[in-house]
PDB file of C-alpha atoms in Angstrom:
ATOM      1  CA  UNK G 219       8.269 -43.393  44.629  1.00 47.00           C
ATOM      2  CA  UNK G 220      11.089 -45.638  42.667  1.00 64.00           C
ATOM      3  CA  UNK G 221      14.187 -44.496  42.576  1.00 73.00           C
ATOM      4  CA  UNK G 222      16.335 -44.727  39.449  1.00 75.00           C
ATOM      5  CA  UNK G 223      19.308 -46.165  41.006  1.00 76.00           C
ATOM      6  CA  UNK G 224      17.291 -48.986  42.684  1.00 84.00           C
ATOM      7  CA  UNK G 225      16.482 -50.264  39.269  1.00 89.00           C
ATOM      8  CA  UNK G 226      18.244 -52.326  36.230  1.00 87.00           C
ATOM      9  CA  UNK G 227      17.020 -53.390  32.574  1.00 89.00           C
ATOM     10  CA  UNK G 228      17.462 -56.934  30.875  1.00 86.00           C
ATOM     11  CA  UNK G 229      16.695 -57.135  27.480  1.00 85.00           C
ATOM     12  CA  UNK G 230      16.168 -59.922  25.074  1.00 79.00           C
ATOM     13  CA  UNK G 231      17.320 -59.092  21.553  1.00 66.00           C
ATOM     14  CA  UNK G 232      16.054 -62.092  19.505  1.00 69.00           C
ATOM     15  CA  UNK G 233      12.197 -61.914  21.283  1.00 80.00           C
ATOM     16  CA  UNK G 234      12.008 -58.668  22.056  1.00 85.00           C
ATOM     17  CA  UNK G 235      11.381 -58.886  26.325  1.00 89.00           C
ATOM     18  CA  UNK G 236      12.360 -56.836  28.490  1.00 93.00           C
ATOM     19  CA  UNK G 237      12.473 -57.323  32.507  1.00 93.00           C
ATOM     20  CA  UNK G 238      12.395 -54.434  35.019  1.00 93.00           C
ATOM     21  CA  UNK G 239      14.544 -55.419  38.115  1.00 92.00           C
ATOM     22  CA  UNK G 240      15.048 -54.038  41.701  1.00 91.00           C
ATOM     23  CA  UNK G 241      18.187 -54.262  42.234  1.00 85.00           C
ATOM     24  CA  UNK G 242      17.776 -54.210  46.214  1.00 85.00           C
ATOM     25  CA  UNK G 243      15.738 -57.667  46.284  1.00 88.00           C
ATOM     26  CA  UNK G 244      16.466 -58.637  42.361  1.00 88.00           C
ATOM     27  CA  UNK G 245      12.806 -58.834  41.938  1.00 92.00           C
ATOM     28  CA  UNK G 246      11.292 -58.322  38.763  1.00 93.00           C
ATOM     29  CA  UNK G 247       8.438 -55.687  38.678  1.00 93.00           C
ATOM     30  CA  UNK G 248       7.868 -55.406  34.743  1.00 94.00           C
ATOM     31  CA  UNK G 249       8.020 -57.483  32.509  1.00 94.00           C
ATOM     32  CA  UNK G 250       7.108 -56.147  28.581  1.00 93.00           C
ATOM     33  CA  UNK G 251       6.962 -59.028  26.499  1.00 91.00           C
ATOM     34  CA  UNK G 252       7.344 -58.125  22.487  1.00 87.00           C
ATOM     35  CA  UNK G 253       8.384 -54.619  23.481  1.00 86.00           C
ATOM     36  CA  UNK G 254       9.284 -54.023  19.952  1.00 83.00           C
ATOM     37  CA  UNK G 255       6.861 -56.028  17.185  1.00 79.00           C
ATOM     38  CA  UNK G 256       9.401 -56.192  14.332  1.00 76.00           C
ATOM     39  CA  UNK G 257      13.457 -55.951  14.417  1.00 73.00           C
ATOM     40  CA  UNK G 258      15.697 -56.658  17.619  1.00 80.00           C
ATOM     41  CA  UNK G 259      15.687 -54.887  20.784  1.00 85.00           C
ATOM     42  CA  UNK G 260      19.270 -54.165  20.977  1.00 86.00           C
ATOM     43  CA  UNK G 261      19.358 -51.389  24.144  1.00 90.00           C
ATOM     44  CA  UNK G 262      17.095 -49.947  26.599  1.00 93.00           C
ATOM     45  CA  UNK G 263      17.428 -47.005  28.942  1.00 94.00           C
ATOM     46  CA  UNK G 264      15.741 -45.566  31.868  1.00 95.00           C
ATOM     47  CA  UNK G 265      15.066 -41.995  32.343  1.00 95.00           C
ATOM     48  CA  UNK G 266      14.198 -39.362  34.952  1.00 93.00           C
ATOM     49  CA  UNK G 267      11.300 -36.948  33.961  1.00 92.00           C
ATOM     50  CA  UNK G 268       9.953 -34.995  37.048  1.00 87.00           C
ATOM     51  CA  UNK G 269      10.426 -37.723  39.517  1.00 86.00           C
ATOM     52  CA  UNK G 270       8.410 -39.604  37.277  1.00 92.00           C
ATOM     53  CA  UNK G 271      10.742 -42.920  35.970  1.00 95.00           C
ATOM     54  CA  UNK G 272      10.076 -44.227  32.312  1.00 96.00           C
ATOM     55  CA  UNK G 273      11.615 -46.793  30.085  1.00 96.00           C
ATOM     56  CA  UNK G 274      13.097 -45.422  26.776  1.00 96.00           C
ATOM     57  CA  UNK G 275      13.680 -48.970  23.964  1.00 94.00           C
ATOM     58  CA  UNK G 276      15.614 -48.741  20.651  1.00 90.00           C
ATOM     59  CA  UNK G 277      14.678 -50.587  17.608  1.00 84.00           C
ATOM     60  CA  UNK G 278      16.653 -52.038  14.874  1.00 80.00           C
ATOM     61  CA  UNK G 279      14.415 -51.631  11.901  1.00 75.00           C
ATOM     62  CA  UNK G 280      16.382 -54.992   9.507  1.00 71.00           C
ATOM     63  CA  UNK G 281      13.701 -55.686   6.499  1.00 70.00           C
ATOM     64  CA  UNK G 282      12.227 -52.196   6.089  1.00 68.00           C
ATOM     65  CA  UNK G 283      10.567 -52.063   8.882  1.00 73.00           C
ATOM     66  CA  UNK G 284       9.169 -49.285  10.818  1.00 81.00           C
ATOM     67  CA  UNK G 285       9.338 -49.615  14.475  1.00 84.00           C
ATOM     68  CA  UNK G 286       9.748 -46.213  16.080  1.00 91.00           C
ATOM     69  CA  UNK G 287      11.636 -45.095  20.052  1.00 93.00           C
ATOM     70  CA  UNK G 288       8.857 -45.974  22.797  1.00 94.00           C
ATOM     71  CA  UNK G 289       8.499 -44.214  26.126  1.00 96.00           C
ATOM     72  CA  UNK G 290       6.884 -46.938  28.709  1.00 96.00           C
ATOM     73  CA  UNK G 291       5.627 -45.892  32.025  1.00 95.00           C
ATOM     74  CA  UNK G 292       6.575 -48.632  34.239  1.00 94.00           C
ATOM     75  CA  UNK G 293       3.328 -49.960  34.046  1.00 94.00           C
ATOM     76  CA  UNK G 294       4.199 -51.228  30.803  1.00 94.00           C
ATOM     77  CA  UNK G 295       1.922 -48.727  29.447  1.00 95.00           C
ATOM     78  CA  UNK G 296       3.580 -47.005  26.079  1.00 95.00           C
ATOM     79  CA  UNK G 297       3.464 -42.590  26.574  1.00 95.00           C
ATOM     80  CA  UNK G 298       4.960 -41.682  23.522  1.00 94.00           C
ATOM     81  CA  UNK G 299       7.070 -42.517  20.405  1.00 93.00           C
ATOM     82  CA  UNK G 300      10.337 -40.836  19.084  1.00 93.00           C
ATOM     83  CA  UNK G 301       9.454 -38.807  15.285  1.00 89.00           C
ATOM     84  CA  UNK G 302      12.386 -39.309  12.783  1.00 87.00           C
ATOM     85  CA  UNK G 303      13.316 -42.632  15.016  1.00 88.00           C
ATOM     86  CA  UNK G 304      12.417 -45.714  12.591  1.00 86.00           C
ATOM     87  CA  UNK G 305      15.622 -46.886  11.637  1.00 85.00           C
ATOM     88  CA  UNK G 306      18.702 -49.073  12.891  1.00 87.00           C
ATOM     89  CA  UNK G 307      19.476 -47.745  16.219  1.00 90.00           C
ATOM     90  CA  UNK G 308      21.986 -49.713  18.261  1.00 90.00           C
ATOM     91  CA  UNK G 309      22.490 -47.714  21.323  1.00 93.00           C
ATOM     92  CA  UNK G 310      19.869 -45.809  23.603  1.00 95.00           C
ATOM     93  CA  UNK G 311      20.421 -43.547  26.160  1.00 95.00           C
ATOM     94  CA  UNK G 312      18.681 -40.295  28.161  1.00 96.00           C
ATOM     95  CA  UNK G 313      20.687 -37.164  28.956  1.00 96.00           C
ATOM     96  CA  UNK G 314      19.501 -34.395  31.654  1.00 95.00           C
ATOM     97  CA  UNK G 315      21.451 -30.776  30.656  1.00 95.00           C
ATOM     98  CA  UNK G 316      20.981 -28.708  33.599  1.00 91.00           C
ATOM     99  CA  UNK G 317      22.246 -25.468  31.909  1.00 91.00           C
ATOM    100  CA  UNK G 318      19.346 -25.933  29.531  1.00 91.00           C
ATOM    101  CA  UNK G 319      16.653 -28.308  31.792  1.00 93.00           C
ATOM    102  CA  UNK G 320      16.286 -30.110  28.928  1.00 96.00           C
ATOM    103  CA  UNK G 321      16.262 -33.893  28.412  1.00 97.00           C
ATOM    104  CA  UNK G 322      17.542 -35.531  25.147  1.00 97.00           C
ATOM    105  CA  UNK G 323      18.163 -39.323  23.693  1.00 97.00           C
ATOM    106  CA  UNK G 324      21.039 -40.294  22.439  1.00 97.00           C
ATOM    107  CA  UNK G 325      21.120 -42.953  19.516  1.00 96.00           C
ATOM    108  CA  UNK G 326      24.051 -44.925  17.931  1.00 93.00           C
ATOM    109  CA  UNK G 327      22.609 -46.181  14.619  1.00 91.00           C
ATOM    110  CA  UNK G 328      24.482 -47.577  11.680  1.00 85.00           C
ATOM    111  CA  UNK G 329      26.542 -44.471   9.495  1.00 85.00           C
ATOM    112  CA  UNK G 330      25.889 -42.041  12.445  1.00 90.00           C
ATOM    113  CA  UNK G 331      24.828 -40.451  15.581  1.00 94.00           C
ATOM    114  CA  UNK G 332      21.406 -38.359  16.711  1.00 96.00           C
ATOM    115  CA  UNK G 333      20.126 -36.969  19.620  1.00 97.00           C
ATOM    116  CA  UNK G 334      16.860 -36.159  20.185  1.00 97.00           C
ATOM    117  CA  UNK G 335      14.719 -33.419  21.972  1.00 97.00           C
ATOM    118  CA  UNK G 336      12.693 -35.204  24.626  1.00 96.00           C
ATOM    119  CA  UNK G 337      10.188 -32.812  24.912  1.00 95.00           C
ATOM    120  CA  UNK G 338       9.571 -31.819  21.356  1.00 95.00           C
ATOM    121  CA  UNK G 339       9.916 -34.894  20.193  1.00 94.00           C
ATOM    122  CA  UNK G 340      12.184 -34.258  17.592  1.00 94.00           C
ATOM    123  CA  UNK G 341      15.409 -34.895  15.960  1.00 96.00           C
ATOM    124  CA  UNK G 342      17.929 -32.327  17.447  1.00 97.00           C
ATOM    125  CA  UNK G 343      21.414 -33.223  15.829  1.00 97.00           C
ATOM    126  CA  UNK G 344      23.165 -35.546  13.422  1.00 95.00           C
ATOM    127  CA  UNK G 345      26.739 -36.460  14.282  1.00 95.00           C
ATOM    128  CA  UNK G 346      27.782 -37.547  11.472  1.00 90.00           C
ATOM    129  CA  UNK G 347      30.779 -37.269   8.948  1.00 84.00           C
ATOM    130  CA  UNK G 348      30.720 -35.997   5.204  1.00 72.00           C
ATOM    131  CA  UNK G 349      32.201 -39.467   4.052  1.00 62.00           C
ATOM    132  CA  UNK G 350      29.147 -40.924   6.681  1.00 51.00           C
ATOM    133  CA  UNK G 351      28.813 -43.974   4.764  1.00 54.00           C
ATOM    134  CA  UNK G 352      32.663 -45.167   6.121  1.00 57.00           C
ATOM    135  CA  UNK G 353      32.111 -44.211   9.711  1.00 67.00           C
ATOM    136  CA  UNK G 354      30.369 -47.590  10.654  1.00 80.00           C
ATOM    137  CA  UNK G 355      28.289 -49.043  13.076  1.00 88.00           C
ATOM    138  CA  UNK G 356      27.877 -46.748  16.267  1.00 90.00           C
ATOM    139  CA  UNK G 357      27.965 -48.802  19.481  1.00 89.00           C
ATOM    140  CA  UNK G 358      28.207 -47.183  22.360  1.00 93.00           C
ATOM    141  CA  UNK G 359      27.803 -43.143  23.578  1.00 95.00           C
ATOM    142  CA  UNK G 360      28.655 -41.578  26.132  1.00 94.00           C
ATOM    143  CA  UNK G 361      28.618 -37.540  27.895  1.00 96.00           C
ATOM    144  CA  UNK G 362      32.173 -35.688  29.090  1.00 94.00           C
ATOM    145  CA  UNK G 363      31.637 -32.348  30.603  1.00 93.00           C
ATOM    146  CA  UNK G 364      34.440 -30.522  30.796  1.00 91.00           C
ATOM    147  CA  UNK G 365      34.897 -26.493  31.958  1.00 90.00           C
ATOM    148  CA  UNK G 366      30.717 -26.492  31.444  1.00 91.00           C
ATOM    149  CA  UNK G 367      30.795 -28.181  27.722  1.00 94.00           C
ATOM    150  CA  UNK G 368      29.276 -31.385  26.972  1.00 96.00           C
ATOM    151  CA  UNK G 369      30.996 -33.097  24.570  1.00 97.00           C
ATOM    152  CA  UNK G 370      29.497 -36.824  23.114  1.00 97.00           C
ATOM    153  CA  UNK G 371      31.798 -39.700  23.149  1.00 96.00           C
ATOM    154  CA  UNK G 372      30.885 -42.646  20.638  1.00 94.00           C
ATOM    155  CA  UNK G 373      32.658 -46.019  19.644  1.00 92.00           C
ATOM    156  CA  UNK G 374      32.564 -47.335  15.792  1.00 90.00           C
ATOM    157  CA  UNK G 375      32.391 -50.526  14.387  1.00 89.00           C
ATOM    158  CA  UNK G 376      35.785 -49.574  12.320  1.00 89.00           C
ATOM    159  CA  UNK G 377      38.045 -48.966  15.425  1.00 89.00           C
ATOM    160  CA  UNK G 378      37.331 -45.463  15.999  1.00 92.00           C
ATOM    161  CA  UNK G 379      36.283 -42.771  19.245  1.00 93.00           C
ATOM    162  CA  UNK G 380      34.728 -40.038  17.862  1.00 94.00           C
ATOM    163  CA  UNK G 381      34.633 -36.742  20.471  1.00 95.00           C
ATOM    164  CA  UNK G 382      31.770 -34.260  19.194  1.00 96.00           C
ATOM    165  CA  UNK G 383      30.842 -31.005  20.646  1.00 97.00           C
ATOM    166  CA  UNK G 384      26.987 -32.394  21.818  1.00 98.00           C
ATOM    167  CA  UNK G 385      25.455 -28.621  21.470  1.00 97.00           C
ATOM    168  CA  UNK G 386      26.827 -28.261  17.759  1.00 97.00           C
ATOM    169  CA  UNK G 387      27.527 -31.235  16.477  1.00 97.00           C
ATOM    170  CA  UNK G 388      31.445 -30.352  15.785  1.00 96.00           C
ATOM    171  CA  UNK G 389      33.436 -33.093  15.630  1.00 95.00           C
ATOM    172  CA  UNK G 390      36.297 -32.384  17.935  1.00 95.00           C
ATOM    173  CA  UNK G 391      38.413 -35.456  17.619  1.00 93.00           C
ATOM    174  CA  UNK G 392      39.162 -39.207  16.471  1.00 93.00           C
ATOM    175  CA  UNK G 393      41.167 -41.353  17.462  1.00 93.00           C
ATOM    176  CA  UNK G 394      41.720 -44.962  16.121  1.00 93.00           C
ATOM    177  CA  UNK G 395      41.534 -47.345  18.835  1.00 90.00           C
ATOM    178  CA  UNK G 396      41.599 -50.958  16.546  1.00 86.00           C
ATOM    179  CA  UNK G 397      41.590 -52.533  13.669  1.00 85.00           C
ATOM    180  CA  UNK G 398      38.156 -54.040  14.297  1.00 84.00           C
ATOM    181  CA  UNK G 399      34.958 -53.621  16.082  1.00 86.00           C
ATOM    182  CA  UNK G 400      35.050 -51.359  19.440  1.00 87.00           C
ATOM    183  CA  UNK G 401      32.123 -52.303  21.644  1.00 87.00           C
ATOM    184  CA  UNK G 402      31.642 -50.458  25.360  1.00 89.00           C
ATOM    185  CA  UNK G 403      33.441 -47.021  26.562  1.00 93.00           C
ATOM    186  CA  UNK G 404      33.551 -46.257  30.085  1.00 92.00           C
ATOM    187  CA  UNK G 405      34.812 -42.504  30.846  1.00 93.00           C
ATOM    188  CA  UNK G 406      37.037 -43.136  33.811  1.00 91.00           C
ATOM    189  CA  UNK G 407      37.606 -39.214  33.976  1.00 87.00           C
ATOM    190  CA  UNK G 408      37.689 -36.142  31.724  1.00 88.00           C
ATOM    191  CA  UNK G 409      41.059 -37.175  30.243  1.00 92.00           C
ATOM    192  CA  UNK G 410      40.688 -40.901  29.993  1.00 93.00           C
ATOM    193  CA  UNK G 411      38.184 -43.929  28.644  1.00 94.00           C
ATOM    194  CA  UNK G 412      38.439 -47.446  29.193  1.00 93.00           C
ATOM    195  CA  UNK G 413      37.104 -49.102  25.312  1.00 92.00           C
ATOM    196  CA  UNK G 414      36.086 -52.523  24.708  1.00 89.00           C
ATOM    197  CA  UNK G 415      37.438 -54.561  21.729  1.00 85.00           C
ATOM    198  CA  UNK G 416      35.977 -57.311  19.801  1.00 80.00           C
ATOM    199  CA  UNK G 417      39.269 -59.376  20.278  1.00 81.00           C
ATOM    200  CA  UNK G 418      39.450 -60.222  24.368  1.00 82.00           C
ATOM    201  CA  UNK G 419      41.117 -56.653  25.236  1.00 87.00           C
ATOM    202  CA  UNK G 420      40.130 -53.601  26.798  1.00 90.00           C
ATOM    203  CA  UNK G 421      42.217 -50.456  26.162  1.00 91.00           C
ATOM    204  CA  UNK G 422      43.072 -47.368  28.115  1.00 93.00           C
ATOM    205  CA  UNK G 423      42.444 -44.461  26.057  1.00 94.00           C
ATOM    206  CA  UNK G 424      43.841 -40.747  26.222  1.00 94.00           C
ATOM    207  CA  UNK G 425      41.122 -38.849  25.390  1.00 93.00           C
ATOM    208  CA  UNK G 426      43.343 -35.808  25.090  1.00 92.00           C
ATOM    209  CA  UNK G 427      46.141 -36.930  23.093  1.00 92.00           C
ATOM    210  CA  UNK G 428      44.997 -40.395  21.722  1.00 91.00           C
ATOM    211  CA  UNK G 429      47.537 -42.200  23.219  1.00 92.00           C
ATOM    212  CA  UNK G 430      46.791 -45.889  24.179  1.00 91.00           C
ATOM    213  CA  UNK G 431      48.209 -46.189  27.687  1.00 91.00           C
ATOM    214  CA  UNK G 432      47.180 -49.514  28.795  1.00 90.00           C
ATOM    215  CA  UNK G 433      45.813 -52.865  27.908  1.00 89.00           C
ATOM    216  CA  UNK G 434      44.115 -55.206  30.228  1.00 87.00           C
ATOM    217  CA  UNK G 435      43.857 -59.114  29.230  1.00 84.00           C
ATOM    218  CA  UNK G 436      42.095 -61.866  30.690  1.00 78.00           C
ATOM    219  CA  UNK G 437      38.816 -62.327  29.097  1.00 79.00           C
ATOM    220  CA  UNK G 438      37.956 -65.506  26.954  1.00 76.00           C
ATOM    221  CA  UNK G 439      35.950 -63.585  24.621  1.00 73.00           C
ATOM    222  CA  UNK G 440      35.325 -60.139  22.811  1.00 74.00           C
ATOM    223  CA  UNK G 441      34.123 -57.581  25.451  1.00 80.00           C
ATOM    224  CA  UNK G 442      30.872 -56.280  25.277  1.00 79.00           C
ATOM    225  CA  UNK G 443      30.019 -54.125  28.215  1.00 83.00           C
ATOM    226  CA  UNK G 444      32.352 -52.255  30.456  1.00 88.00           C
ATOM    227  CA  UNK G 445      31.396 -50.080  33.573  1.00 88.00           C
ATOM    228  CA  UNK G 446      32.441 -47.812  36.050  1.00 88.00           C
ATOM    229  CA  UNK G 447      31.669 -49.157  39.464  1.00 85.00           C
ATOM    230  CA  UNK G 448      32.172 -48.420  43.439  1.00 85.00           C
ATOM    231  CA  UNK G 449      33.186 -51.574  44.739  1.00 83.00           C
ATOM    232  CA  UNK G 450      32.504 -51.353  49.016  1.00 83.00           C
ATOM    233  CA  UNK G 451      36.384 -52.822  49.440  1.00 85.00           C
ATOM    234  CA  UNK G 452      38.150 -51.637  46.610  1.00 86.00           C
ATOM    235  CA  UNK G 453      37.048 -48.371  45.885  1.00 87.00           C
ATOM    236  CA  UNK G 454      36.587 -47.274  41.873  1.00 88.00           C
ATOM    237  CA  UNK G 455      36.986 -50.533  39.703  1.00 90.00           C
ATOM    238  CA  UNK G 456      35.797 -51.107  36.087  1.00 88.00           C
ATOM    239  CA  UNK G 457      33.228 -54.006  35.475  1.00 86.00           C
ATOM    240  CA  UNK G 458      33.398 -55.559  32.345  1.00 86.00           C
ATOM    241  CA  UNK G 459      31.276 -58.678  30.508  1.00 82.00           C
ATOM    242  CA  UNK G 460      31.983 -60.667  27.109  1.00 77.00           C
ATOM    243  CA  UNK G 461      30.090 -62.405  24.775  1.00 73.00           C
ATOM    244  CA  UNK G 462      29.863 -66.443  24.147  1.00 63.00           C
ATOM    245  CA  UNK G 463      29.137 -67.274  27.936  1.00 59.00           C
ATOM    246  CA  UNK G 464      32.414 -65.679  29.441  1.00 59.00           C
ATOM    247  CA  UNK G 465      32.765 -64.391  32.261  1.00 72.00           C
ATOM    248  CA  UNK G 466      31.923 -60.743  34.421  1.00 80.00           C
ATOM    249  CA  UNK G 467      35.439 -59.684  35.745  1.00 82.00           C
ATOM    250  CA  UNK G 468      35.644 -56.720  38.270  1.00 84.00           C
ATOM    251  CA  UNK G 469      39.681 -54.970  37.483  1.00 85.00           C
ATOM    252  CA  UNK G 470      40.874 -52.806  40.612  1.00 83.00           C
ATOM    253  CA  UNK G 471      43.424 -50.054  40.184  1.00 79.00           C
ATOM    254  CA  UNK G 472      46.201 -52.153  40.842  1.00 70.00           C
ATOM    255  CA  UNK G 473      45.288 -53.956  37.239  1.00 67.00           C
ATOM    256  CA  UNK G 474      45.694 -50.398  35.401  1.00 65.00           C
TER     257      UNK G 474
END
């Protein structure tokens, strides 16, 4: 049986491939090619549904299109699609609530946020604003459990983090970040996120009182992706990745 954490996604936005990697040998095992038919595979996620693994893809629906959330087994093989899905989604990801044993998807789209009930294959909340149409473009989500509440964490195309209560769609928080496009958040713990900016800076964010702490410099480019990571000499470090052929860059605590 695969495990999860023995595997990695590529994705290829403009043809619509994707690649399923081991990461212990880096040998491909899948390969999907036109995983989506129309729009751009922008994100891809893998997710855990009684020990069986499967491979969740986003679409971004550009010309009217209607391309819908598919559920591969990793045969390639398509189980299901996502009702209520067919529209610009920017962001995929799974998330396993043990109070409830339920599984749900998590979408950033463009003007909001929705999760999705796995297993009734259904929308399950809109995160959204009443002025939705000036919230922007929704990047990057992710889950901060704190005292037994799961609260969503999202990035915006206008500079924001958004903290929602996941269970009732309250929004609990924003806090402007930049003046331009935020890419990547990485929850370093359940007071602080490290967010990616379109202009060669990550920043240090209190999630609690909105302060920016810290900014790390270095990178050539706008950052895309940033990660938590357990490096085998340095301990906890945060990987992070821009655009335009820069470089990956590995920052240990001494750099924050």
């Amino acid at each position: 049986m695969k495990n999860k954490r023995d595997l990695i996604i590529s994705i290829s936005d403009r043809d619509n491939n994707l690649k399923l990697w081991n990461v212990n040998n880096w040998e491909c095992i899948l390969e999907i090619p036109h995983a989506n038919n129309t729009g751009y595979l922008c994100s891809a996620c893998l997710l855990n549904d009684n020990n069986n693994i499967y491979i969740i893809t986003s679409n971004c629906n550009m010309h009217g299109d209607t391309e819908k959330i598919k559920v591969y087994d990793l045969e390639g093989k398509i189980k299901k699609e996502i009702n209520d899905s067919n529209e610009k989604i920017y962001f995929i990801d799974s998330l396993y609530d043990k109070k409830t044993n339920k599984i749900y998807l998590l979408t950033g789209n463009k003007d909001y946020i929705k999760s999705y009930d796995y297993y009734k294959n259904e929308l399950y909340h809109k995160y959204f604003e009443y002025f939705e149409m000036a919230s922007g473009i929704h990047i990057s989500i992710q889950i901060n459990e704190i005292n037994d509440i799961l609260f969503l964490v999202e990035s915006c195309s206008f500079g924001f983090v958004r903290i929602w209560n996941f269970h009732s769609a309250e929004l609990i928080n924003k806090i402007k970040v930049y003046d331009d496009w935020i890419f990547g958040i990485c929850l370093w713990d359940k007071d602080y996120a490290f967010v990616a900016c379109k202009y060669k800076i990550i920043k240090l964010v209190n999630l609690t009182n909105g302060l920016i702490e810290k900014n790390l410099e270095g990178h050539n480019s706008g950052i895309f992706t940033i990660k938590k990571v357990n490096h085998p000499i340095f301990g906890k470090c945060l990987l992070s990745q821009g655009y335009e052929n820069d470089q990956i860059r590995i920052w240990i605590n001494k750099d924050y």
